[in-house]
PDB file of C-alpha atoms in Angstrom:
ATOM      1  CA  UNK A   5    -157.632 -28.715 165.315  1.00 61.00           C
ATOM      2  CA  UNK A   6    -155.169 -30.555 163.906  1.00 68.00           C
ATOM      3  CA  UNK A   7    -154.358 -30.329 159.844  1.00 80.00           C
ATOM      4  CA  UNK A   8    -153.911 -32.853 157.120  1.00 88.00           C
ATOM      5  CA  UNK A   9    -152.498 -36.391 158.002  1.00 90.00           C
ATOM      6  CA  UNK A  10    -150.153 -36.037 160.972  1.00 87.00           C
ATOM      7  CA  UNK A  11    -149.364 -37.801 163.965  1.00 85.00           C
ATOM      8  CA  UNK A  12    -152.808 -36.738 166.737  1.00 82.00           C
ATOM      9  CA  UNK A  13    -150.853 -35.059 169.561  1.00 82.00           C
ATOM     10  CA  UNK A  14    -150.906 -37.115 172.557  1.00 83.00           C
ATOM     11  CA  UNK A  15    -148.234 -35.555 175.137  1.00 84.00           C
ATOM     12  CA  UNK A  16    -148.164 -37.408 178.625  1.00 81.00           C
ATOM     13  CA  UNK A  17    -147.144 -35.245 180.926  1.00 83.00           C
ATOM     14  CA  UNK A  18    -148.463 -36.762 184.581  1.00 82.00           C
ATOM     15  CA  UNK A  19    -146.837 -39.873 184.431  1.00 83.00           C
ATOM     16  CA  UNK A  20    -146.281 -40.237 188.640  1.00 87.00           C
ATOM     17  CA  UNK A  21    -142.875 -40.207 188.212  1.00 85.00           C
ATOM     18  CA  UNK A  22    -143.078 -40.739 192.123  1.00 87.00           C
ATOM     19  CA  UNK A  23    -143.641 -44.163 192.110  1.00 89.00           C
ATOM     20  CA  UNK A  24    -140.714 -45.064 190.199  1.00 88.00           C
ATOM     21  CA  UNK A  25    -138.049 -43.804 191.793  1.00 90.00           C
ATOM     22  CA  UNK A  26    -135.742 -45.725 193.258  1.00 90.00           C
ATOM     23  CA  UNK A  27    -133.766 -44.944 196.768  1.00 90.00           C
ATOM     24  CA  UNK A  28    -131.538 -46.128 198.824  1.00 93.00           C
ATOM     25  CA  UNK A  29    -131.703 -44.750 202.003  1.00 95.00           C
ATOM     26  CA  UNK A  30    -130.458 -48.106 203.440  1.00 96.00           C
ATOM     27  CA  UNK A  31    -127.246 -47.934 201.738  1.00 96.00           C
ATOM     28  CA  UNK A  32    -125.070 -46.264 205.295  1.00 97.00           C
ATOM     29  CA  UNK A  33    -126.986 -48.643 207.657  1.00 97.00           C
ATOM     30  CA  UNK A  34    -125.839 -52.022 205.198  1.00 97.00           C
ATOM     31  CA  UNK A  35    -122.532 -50.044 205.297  1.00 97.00           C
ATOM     32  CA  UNK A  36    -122.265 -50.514 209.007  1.00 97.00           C
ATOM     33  CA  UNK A  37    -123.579 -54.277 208.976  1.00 98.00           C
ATOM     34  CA  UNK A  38    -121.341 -55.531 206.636  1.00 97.00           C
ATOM     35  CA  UNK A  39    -118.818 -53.979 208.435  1.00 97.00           C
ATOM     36  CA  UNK A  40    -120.073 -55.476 212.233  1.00 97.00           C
ATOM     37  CA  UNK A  41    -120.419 -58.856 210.189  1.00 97.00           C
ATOM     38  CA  UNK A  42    -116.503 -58.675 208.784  1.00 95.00           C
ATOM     39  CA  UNK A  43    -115.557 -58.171 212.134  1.00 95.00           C
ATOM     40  CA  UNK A  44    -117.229 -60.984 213.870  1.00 96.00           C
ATOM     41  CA  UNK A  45    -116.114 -63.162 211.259  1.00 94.00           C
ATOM     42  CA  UNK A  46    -112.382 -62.209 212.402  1.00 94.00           C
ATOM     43  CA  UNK A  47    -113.414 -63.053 216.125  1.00 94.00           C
ATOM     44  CA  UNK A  48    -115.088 -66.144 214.866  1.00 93.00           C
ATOM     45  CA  UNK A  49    -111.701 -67.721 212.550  1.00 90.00           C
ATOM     46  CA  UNK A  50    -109.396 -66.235 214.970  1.00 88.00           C
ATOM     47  CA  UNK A  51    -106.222 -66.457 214.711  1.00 88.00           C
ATOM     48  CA  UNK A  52    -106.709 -67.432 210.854  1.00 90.00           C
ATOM     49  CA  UNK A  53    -106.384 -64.633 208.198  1.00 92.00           C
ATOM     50  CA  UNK A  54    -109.140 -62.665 207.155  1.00 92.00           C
ATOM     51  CA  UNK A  55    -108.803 -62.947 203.793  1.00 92.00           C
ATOM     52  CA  UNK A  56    -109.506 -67.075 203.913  1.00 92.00           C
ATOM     53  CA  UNK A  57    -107.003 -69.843 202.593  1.00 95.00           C
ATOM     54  CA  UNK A  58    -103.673 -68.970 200.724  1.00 95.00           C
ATOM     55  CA  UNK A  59    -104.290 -68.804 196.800  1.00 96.00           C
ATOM     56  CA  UNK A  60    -102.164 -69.554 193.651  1.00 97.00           C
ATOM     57  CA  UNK A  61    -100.976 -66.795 191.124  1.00 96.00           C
ATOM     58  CA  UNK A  62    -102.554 -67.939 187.956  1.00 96.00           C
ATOM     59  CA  UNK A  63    -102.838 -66.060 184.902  1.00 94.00           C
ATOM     60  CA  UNK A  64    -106.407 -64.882 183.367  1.00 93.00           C
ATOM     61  CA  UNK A  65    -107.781 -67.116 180.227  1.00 93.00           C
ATOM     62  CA  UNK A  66    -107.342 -65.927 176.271  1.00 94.00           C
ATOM     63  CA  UNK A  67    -105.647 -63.718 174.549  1.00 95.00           C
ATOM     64  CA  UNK A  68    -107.428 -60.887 175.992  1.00 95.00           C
ATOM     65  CA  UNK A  69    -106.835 -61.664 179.807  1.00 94.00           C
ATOM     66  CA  UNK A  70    -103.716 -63.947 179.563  1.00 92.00           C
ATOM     67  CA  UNK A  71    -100.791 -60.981 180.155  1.00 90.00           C
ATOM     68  CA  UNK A  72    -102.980 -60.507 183.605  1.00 93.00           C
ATOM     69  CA  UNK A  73    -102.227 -62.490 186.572  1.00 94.00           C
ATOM     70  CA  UNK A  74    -104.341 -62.806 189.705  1.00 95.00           C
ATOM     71  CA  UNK A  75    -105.474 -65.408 192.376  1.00 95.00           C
ATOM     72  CA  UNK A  76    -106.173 -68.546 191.442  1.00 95.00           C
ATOM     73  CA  UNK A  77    -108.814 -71.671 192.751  1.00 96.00           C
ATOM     74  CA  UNK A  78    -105.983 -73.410 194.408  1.00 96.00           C
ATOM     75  CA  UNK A  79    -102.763 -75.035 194.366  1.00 97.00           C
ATOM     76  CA  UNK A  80    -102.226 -78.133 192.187  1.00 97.00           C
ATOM     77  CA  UNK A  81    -100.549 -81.272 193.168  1.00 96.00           C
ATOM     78  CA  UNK A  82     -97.582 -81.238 191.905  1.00 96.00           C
ATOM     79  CA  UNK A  83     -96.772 -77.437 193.412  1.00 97.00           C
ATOM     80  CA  UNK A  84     -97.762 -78.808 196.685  1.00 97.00           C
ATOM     81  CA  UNK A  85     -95.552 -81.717 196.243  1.00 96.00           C
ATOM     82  CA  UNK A  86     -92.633 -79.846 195.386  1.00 96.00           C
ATOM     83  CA  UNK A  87     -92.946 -77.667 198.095  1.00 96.00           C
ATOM     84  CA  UNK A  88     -93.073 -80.409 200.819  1.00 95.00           C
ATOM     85  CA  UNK A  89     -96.479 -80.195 202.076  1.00 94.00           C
ATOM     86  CA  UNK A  90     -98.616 -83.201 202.147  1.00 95.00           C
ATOM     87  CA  UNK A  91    -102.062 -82.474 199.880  1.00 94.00           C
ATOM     88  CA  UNK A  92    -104.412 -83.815 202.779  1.00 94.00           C
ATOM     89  CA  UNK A  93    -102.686 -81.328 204.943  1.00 93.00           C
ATOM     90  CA  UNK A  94    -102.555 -78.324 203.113  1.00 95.00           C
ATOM     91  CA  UNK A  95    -106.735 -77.547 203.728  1.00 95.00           C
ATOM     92  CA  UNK A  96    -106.201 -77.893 207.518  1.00 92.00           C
ATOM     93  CA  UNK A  97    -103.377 -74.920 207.504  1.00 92.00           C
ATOM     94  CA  UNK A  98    -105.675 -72.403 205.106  1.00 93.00           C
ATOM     95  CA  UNK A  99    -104.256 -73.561 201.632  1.00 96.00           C
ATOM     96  CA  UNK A 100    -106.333 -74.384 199.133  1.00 96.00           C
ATOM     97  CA  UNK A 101    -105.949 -76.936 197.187  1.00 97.00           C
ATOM     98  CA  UNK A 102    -107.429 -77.635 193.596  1.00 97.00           C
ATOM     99  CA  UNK A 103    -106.432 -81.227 192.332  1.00 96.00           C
ATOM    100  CA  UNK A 104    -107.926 -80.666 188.497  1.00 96.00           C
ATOM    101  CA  UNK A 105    -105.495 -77.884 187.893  1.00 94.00           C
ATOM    102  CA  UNK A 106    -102.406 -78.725 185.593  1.00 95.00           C
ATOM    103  CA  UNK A 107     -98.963 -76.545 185.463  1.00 95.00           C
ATOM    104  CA  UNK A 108     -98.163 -76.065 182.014  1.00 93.00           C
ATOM    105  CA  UNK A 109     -95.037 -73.157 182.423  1.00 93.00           C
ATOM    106  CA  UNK A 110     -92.022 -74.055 184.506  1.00 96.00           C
ATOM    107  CA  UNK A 111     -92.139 -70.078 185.545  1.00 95.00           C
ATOM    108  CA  UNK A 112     -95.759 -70.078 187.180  1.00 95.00           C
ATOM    109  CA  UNK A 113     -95.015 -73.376 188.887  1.00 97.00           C
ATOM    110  CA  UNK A 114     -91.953 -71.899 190.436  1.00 96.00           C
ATOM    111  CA  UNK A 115     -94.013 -69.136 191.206  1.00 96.00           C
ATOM    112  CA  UNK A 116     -96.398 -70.844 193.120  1.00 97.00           C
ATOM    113  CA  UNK A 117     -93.924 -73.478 194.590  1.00 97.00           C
ATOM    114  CA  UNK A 118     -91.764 -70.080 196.379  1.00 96.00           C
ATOM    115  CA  UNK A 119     -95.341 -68.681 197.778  1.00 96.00           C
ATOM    116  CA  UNK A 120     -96.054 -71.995 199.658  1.00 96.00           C
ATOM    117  CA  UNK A 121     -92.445 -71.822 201.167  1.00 96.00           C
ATOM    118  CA  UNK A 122     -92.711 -68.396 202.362  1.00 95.00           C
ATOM    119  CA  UNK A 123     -95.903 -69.012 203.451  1.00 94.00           C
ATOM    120  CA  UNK A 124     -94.545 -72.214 205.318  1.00 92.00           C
ATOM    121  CA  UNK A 125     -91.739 -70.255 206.883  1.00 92.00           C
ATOM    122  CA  UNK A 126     -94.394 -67.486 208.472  1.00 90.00           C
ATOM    123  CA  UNK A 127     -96.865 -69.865 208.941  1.00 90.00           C
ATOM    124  CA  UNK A 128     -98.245 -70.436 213.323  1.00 88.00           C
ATOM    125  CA  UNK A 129     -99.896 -73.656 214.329  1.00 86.00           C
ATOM    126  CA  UNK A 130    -101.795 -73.239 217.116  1.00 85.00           C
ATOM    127  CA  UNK A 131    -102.622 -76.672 218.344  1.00 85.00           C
ATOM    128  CA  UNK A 132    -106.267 -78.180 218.216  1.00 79.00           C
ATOM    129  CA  UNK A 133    -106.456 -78.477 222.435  1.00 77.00           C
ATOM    130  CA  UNK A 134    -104.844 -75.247 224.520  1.00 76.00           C
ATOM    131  CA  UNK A 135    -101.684 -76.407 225.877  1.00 73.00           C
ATOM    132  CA  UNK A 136    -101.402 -80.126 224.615  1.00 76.00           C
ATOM    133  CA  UNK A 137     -98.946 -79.997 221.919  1.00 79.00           C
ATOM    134  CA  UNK A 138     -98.091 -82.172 218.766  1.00 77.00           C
ATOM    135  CA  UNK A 139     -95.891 -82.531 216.095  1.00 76.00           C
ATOM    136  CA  UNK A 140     -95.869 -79.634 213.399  1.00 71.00           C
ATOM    137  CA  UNK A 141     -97.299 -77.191 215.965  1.00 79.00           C
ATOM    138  CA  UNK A 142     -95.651 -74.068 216.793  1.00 78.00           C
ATOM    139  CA  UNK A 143     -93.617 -73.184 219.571  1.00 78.00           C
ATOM    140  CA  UNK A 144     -95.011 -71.419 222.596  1.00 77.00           C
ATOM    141  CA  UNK A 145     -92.919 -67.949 222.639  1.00 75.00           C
ATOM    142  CA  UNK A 146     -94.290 -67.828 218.399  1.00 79.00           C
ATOM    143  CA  UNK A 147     -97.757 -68.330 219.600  1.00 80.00           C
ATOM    144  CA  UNK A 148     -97.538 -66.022 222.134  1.00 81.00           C
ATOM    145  CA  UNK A 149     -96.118 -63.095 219.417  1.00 82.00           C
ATOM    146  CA  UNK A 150     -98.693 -64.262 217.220  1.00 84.00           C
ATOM    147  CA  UNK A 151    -101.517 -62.232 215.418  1.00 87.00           C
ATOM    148  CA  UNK A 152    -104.332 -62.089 213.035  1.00 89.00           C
ATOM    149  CA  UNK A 153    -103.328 -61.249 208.962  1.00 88.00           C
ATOM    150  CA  UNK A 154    -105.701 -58.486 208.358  1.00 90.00           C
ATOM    151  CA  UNK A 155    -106.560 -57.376 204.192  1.00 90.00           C
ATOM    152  CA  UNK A 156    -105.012 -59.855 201.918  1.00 92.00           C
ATOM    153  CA  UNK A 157    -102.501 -62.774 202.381  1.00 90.00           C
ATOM    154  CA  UNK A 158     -99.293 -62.713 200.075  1.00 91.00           C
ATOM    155  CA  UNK A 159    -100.988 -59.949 198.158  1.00 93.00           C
ATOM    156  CA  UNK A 160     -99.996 -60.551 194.356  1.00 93.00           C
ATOM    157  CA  UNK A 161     -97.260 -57.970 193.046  1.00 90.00           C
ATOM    158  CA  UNK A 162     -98.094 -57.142 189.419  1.00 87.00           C
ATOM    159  CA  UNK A 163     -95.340 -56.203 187.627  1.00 84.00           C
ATOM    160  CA  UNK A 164     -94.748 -52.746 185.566  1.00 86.00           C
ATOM    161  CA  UNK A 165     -93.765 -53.037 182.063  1.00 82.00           C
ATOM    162  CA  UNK A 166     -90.479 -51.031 181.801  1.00 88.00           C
ATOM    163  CA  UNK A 167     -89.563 -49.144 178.649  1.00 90.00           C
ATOM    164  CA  UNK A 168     -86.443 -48.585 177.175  1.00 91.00           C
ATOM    165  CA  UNK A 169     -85.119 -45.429 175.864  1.00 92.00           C
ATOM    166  CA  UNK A 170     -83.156 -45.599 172.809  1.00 91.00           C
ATOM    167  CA  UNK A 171     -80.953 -42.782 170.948  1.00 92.00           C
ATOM    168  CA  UNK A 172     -82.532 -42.707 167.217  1.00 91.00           C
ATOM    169  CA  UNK A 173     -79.342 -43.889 165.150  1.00 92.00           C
ATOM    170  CA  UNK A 174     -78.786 -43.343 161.367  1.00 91.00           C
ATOM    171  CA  UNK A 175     -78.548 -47.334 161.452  1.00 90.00           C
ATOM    172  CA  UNK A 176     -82.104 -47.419 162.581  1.00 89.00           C
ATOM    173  CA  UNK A 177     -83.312 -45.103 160.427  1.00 90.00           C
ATOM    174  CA  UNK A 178     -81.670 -46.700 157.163  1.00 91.00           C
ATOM    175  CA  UNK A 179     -83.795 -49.498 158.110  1.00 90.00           C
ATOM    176  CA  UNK A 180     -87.030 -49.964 155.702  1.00 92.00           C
ATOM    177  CA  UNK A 181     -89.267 -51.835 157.856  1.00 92.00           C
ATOM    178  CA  UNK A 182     -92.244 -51.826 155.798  1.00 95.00           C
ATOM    179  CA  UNK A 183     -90.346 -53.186 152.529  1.00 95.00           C
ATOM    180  CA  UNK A 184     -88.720 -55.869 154.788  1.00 94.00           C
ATOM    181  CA  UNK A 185     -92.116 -57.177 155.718  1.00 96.00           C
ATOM    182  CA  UNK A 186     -93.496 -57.282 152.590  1.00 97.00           C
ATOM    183  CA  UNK A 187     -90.616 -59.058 150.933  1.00 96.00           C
ATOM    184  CA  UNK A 188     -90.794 -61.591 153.951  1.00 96.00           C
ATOM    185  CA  UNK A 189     -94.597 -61.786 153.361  1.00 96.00           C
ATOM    186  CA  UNK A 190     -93.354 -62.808 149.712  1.00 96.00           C
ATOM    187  CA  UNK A 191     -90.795 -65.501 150.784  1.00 96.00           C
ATOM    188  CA  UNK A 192     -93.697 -67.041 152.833  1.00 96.00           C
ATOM    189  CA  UNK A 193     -96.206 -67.556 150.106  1.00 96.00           C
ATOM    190  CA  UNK A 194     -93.333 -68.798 147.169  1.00 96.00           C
ATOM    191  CA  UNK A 195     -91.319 -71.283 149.771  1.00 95.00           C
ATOM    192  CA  UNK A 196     -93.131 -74.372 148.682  1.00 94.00           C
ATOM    193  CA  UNK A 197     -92.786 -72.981 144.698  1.00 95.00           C
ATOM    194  CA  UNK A 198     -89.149 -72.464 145.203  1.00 95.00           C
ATOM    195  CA  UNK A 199     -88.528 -75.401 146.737  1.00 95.00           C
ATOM    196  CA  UNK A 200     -90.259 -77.614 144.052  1.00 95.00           C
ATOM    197  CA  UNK A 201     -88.162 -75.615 141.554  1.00 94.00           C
ATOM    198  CA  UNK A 202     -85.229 -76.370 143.528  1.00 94.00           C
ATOM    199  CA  UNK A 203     -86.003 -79.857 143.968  1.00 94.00           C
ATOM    200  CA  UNK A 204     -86.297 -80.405 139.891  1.00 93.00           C
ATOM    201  CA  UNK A 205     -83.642 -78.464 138.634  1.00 93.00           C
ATOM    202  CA  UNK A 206     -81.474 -80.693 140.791  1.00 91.00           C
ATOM    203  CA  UNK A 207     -82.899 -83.298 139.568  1.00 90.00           C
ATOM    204  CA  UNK A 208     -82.353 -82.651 135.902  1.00 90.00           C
ATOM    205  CA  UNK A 209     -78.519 -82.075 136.834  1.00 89.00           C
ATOM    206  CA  UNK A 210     -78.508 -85.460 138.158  1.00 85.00           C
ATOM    207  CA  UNK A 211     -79.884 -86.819 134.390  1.00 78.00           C
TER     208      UNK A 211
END
């Protein structure tokens, strides 16, 4: 029996640990229909890519994410407008097109503006009725060579930071770094002081 005041023993040991397992035996059989239905989704948009409409490099929100780029929503207006290509056209030859998006950097709207003329430049029209052709469609030898973009379109090229080796220099090391920030740190906080003193004792030279 148990002795003085302590906790009464009460061990559960047969808890059916059976019934709350969880498997997933139907993991290789979703395998092989998400597979079957990514490739009769190629039959069905033939001969548009795989991957869906052309996106925009944009670059992630914050501080955090901000040094990141990736795809984007869509293209804004004044990308498409610079790159020639009419905004109620652009949905109807797989770009997408977002009209609330603004470019504030001259270097991602260039960006964006050279990905919708290379994409012009590869790009096949087939035409809406075999055979009957209209302006802006392709010609017949480029149909005819023509064939499905399989994995991604454009795929985004991140760039690797590069680092630069430098010889260690009795210049560099003569350098106090930590006593030039602090007497910068200084300068900051006594500017407005200095300038005040500055600003009278000129003044009394004036008198």
């Amino acid at each position: 029996m148990v002795k003085h005041n302590n906790v009464i023993p009460g061990e559960h040991f047969r808890k059916h640990w059976q019934n709350y397992v969880k498997t997933w035996f139907n993991q290789p059989a979703r395998k092989t229909r998400r597979r079957n239905a990514r490739q009769a989704k190629a039959v069905k948009i033939f001969p548009r890519p795989t991957a869906g409409p052309l996106r925009p490099v944009v670059r992630g929100q914050t501080l955090k994410y901000n040094m990141k780029v990736r795809a984007g929503r869509g293209f804004s207006l004044e990308e498409l407008k610079a790159a020639g290509i009419p905004r109620k056209l652009a949905p109807t030859i797989g770009i997408s097109v977002d009209h609330r998006r603004r470019n504030r950097s001259l270097e991602g709207f260039q960006v964006n503006v050279l990905r919708l003329k290379t994409y012009k430049q590869k790009l096949v029209v087939f035409p809406r009725r075999a055979g009957k052709f209209k302006a802006g469609d392709s010609a017949a030898e480029e149909l005819a060579n023509a064939t499905q973009v399989q994995g991604p379109l454009l795929p985004i090229q991140r760039e690797k930071p590069t680092v630069e080796l430098v010889k260690v220099t009795k210049d560099l090391t003569a350098v106090k770094a930590y006593d030039k920030l602090r007497v910068e740190r200084v300068n900051v906080r006594h500017v407005g002081a200095r300038a005040k003193k500055a600003a009278e004792a000129e003044k009394e030279e004036k008198k």
